[in-house]
Coordinates of C-alpha atoms in Angstrom, one line a residue:
X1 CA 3.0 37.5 -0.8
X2 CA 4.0 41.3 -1.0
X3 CA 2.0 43.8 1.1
X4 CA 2.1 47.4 -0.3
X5 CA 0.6 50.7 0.9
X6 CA 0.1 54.1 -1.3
X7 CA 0.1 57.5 0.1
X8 CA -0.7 61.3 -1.7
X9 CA 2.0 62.8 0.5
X10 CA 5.7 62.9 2.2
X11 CA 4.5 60.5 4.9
X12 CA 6.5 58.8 8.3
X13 CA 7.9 55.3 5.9
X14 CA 8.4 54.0 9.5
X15 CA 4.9 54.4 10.2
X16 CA 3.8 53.1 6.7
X17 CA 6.1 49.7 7.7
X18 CA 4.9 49.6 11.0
X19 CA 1.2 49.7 9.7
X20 CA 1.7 47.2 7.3
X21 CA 3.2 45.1 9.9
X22 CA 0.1 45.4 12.0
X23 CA -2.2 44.7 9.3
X24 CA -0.5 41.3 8.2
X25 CA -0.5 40.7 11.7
X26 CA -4.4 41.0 12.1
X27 CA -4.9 39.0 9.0
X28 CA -2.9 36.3 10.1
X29 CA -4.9 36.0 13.3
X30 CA -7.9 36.0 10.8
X31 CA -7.0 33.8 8.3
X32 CA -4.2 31.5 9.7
X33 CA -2.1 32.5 6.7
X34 CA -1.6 35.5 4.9
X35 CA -1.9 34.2 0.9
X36 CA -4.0 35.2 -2.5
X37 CA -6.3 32.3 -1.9
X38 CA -7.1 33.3 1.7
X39 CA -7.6 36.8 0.4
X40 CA -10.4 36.2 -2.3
X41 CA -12.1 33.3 0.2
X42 CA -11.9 36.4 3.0
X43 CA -12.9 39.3 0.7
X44 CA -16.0 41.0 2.1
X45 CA -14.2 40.8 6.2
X46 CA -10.6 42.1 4.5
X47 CA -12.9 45.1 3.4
X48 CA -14.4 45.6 6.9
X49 CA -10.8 44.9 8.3
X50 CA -9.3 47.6 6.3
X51 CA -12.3 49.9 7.3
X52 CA -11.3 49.8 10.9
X53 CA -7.5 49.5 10.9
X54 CA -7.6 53.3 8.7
X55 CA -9.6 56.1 8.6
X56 CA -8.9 59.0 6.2
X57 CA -5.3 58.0 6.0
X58 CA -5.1 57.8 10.2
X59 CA -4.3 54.1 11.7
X60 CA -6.9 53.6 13.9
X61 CA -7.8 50.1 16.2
X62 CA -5.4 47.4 15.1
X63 CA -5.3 45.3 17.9
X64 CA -7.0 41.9 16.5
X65 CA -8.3 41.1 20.0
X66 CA -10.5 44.0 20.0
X67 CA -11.2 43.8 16.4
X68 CA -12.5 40.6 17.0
X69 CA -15.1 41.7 19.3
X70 CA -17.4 42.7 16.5
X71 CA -16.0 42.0 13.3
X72 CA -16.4 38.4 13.2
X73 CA -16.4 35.6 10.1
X74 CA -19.8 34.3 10.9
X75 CA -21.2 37.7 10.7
X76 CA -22.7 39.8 13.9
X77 CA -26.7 39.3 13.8
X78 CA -28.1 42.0 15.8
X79 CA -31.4 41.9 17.9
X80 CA -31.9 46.1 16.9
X81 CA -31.4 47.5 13.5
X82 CA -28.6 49.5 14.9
X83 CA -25.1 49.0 14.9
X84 CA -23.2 48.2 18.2
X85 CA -19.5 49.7 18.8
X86 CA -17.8 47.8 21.6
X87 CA -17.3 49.8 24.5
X88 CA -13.6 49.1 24.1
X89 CA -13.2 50.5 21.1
X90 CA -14.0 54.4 23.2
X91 CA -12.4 53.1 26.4
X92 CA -9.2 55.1 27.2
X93 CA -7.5 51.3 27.4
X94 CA -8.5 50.7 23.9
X95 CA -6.7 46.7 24.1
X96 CA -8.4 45.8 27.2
X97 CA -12.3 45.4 28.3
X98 CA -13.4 46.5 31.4
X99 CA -15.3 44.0 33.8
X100 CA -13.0 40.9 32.7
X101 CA -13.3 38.8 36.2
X102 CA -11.4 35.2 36.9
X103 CA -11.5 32.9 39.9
X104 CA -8.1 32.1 39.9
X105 CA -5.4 35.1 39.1
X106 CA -1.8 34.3 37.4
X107 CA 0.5 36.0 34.8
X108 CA 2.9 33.3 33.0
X109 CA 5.8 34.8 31.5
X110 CA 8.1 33.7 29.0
X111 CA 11.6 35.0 28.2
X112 CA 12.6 33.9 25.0
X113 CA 16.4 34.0 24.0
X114 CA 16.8 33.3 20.2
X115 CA 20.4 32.9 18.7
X116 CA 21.5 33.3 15.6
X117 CA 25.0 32.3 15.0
X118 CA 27.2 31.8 11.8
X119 CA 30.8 30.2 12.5
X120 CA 33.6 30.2 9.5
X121 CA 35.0 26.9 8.5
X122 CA 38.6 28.3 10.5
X123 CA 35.7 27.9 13.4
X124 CA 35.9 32.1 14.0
X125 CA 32.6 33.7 14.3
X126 CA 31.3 36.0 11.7
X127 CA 27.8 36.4 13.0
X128 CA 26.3 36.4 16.6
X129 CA 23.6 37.7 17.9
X130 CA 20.7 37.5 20.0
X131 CA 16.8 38.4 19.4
X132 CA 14.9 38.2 22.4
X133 CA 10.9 38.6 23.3
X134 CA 9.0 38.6 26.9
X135 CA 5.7 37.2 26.3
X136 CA 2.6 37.3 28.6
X137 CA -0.5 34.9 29.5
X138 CA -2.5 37.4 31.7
X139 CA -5.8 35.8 33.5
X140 CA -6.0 38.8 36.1
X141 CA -9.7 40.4 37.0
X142 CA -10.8 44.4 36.7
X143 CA -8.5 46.6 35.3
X144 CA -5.0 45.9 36.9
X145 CA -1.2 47.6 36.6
X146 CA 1.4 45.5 36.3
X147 CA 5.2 46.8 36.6
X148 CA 7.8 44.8 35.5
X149 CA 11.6 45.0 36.8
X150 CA 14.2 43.7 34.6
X151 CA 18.2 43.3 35.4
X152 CA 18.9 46.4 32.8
X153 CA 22.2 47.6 33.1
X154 CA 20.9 51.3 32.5
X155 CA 18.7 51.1 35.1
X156 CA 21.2 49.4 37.4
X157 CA 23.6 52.3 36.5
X158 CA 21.0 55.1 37.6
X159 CA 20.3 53.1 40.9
X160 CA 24.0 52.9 41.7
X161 CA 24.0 49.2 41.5
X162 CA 26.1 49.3 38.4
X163 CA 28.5 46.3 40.3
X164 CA 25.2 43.5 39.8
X165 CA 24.8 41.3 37.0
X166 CA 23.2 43.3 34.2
X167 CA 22.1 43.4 30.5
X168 CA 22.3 46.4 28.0
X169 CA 19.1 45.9 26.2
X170 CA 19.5 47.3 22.5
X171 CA 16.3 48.0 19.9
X172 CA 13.4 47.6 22.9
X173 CA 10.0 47.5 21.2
X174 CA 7.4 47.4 24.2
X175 CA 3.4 46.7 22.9
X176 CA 1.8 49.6 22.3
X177 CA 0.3 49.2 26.2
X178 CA 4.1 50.1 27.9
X179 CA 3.7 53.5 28.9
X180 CA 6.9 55.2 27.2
X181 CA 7.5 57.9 29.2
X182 CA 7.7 56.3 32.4
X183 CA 10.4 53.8 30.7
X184 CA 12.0 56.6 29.5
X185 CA 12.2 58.8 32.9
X186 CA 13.4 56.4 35.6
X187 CA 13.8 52.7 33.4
X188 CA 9.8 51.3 34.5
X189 CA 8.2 49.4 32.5
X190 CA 4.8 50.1 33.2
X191 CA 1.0 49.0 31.6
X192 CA -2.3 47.9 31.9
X193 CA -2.1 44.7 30.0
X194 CA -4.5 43.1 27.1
X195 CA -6.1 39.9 28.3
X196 CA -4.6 36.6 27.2
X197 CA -1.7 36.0 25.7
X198 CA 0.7 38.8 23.9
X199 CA 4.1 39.9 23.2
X200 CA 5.1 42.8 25.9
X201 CA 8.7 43.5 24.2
X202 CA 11.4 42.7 22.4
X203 CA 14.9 43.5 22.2
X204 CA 18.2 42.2 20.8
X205 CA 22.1 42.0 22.0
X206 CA 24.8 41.9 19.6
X207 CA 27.7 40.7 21.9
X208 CA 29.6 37.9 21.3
X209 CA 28.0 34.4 21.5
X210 CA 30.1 31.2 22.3
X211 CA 28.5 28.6 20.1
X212 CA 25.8 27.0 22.2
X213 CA 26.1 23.7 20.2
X214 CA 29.7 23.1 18.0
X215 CA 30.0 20.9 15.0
X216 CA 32.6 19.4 13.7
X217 CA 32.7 17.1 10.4
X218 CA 34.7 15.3 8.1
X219 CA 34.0 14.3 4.6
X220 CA 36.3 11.0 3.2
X221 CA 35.6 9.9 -0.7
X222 CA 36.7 6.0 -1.5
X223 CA 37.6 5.7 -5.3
X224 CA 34.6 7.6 -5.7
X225 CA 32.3 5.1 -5.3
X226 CA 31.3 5.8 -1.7
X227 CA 31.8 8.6 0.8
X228 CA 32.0 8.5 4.3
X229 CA 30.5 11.6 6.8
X230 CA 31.8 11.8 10.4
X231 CA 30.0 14.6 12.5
X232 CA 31.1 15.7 16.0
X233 CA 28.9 17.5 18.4
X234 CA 29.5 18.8 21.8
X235 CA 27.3 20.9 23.7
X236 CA 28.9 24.1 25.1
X237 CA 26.7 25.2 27.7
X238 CA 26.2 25.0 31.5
X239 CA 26.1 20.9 32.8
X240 CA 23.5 21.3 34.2
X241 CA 21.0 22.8 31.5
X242 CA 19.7 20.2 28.8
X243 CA 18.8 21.0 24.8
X244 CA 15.6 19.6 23.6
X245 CA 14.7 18.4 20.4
X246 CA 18.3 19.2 18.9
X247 CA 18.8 19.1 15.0
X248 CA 21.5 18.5 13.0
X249 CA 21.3 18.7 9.5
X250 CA 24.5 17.6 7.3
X251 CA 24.3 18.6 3.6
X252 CA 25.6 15.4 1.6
X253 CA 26.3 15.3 -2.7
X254 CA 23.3 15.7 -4.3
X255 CA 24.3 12.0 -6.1
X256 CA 24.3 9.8 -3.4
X257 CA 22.5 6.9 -2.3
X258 CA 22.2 3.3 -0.7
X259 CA 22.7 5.9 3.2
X260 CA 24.1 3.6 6.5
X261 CA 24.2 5.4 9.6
X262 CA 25.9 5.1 12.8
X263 CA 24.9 7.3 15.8
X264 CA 26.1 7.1 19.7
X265 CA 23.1 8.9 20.3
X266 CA 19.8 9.9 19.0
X267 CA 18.8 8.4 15.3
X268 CA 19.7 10.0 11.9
X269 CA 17.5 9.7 8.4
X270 CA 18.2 10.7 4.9
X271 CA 16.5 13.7 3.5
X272 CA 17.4 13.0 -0.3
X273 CA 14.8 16.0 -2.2
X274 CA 16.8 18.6 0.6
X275 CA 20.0 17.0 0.5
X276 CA 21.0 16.5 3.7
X277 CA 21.1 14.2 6.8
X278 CA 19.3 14.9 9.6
X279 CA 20.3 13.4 13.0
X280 CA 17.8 14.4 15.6
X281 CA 19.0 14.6 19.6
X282 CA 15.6 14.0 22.1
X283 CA 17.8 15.2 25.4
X284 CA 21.4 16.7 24.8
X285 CA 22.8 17.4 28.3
X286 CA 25.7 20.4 28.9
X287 CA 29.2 18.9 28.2
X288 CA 28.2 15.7 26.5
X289 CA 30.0 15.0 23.2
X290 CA 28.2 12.4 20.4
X291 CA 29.2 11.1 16.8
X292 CA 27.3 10.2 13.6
X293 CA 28.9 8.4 10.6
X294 CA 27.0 8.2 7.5
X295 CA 28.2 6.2 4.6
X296 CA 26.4 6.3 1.3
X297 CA 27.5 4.9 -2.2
X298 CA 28.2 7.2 -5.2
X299 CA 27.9 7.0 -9.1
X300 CA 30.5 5.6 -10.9
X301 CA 31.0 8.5 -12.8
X302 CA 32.5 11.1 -10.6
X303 CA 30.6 14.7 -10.6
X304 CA 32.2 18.0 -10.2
X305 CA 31.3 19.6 -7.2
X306 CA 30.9 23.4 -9.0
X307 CA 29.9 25.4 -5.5
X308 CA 30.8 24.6 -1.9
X309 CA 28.9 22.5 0.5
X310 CA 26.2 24.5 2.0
X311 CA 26.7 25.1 6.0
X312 CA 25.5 22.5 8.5
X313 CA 22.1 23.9 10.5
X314 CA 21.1 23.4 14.2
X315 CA 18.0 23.7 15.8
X316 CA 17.3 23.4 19.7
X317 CA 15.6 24.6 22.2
X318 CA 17.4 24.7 26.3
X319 CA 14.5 25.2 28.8
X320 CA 15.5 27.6 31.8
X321 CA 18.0 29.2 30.7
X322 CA 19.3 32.5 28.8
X323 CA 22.3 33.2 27.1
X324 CA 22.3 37.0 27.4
X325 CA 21.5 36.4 31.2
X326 CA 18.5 39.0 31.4
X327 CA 16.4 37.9 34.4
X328 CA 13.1 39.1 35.7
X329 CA 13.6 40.6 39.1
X330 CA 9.7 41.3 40.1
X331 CA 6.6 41.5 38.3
X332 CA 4.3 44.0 40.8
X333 CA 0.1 43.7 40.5
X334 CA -1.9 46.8 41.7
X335 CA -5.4 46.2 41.4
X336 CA -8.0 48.2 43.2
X337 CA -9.3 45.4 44.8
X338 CA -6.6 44.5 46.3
X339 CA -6.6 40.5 45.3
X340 CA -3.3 38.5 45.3
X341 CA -2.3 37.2 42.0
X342 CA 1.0 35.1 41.1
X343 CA 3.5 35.9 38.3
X344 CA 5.2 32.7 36.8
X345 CA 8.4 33.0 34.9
X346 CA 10.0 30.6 32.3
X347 CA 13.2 31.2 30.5
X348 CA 13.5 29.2 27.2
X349 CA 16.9 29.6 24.8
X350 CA 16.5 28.1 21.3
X351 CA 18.3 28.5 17.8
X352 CA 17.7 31.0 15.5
X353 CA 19.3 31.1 12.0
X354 CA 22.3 29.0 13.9
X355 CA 24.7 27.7 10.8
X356 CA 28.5 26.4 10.7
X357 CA 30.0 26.5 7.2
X358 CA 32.8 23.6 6.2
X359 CA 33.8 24.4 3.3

């Protein structure tokens, strides 16, 4: 579904993008999805929606959580005739309420490392990159400051501790709660954060990534009546980290049938209206190596493969660990009531758009 926006004059087209971003993002938290169906079934709050994201052309409020607060889809009965604005909404903190209280006080953090890879059939790399977010839980009382120290190699530089393991962050996006010109002046990130769960940053690396998970398969026809499919997979990443839920899926002739499989690990299943095999990996340690042979029986009348196989697809996820090795060197909590509060961190690397062509 396309999202468009108008305008009567020369306007900012990276605001205009930005906007729209934000608005299928609050309608998403609305309505699950984003489709015509949940548009007409949603009509009269998409109208109040709109009211509040813009005024006269200006963005105004478009964080959902606060939006939420009194523009609900079981409709806001009110004891007086009057209409109630949230006391957010005119707060100076417009994303976070003030008397918020908790017995217990934590911040989880998640560093998430996604990779996106494309490897030649010669087995050179022609794509790598990495796209990575820090997301927060927060369940801290009052209105706290939280500063957050990263290994960033410009910060490191300014410090004169340019020798310790760093990361040059490219294309940072901080929520709109970072305060920008303390990152800018001296590297801080710095905020009051929203309550619950959201999505402090992002940022991406475009340096060279070894292929986390390598593939290598071999395709043998038998007087075209059957074919035989060997796949290889080694994991190439620390022994001591483990992939979870690991995916492998083989395209195979769009004619085949009567599929045998043969795994050392794990247990494979033909997908025949996707074309492909997928052999699915619960734990694949660091170093390990496995093999899957498929055999399936083709037509009697040979057809013509026109194009090239499509590439083989990964998907995993390896818990505690990042490839770009960005670490979180302190999370500091200032609140004026002086309460302790504990910062957990989790480090999670999984597969983006990870694909190995073979032909």
């Amino acid at each position: 579904m396309a999202v468009v926006a108008t305008t009567l004059k020369n306007a900012n087209a990276s605001l205009v993008y930005s906007f729209l971003y934000k608005t299928v993002e609050v309608f998403c938290e609305y309505f699950k999805e984003l489709e015509e169906e949940s548009i007409r079934d949603n009509f009269v709050i998409v109208y109040e929606l709109l009211d509040e994201l813009m005024d006269f052309g200006f963005p105004q409020t478009t964080d959902s959580k606060i939006l939420q607060e009194y523009i609900t889809q079981q409709g806001n009965k009110l004891e007086t005739g009057k209409s109630r604005v949230p006391p957010t909404v005119t707060n100076a903190v417009s994303w976070r309420s003030e008397g918020i209280k908790y017995k217990k006080n934590e911040v989880f953090i998640d560093v998430i490392e996604s990779v996106n890879l494309l490897v030649n059939v010669n087995g050179s790399v022609l794509l790598s990159e990495i796209v990575g977010t820090i997301k927060l839980k927060v369940f801290l009382s009052g209105m706290p400051e939280l500063r957050l120290g990263l290994n960033d190699r410009v910060l490191f530089e300014l410090t004169g501790r340019s020798k310790n393991k760093s990361v040059e962050l490219e294309d940072v996006k901080f929520h709109q709660c970072v305060r920008l010109s303390r990152f800018d002046n001296d590297r801080t990130i710095s905020f009051i954060p929203p309550d619950g769960d959201f999505e402090l940053m992002s940022y991406r690396l475009s340096t060279q990534v070894k292929p986390l998970i390598w593939i290598e398969s071999v395709i043998e026809k038998f007087s075209h009546s059957r074919v035989e499919i060997m796949v290889k997979a080694k994991g190439q990443f620390k022994k001591q980290s483990v992939a979870n839920s690991v995916e492998i899926s083989v395209p195979v002739p769009s004619d085949a049938d009567s599929p045998r499989f043969k795994t050392s690990v794990g247990s494979a299943k033909y997908v025949p209206e996707k074309n492909v095999v997928i052999w699915s990996i619960k734990s694949f340690p660091g170093g390990k190596e496995y093999l899957m042979r498929a055999h399936f029986g083709l037509p009697s009348v040979e057809k013509e493969e026109v194009e090239g196989r499509p590439p083989i697809g990964v998907k995993f996820e390896i818990p505690y660990f990042t490839v770009s090795g960005i670490q979180v060197r302190y999370m500091k909590i200032i609140e004026k009531s002086g309460y302790q509060a504990l910062p957990w961190v989790r480090y999670i690397t999984q597969s983006g758009d990870y694909q190995l062509r073979t032909t």
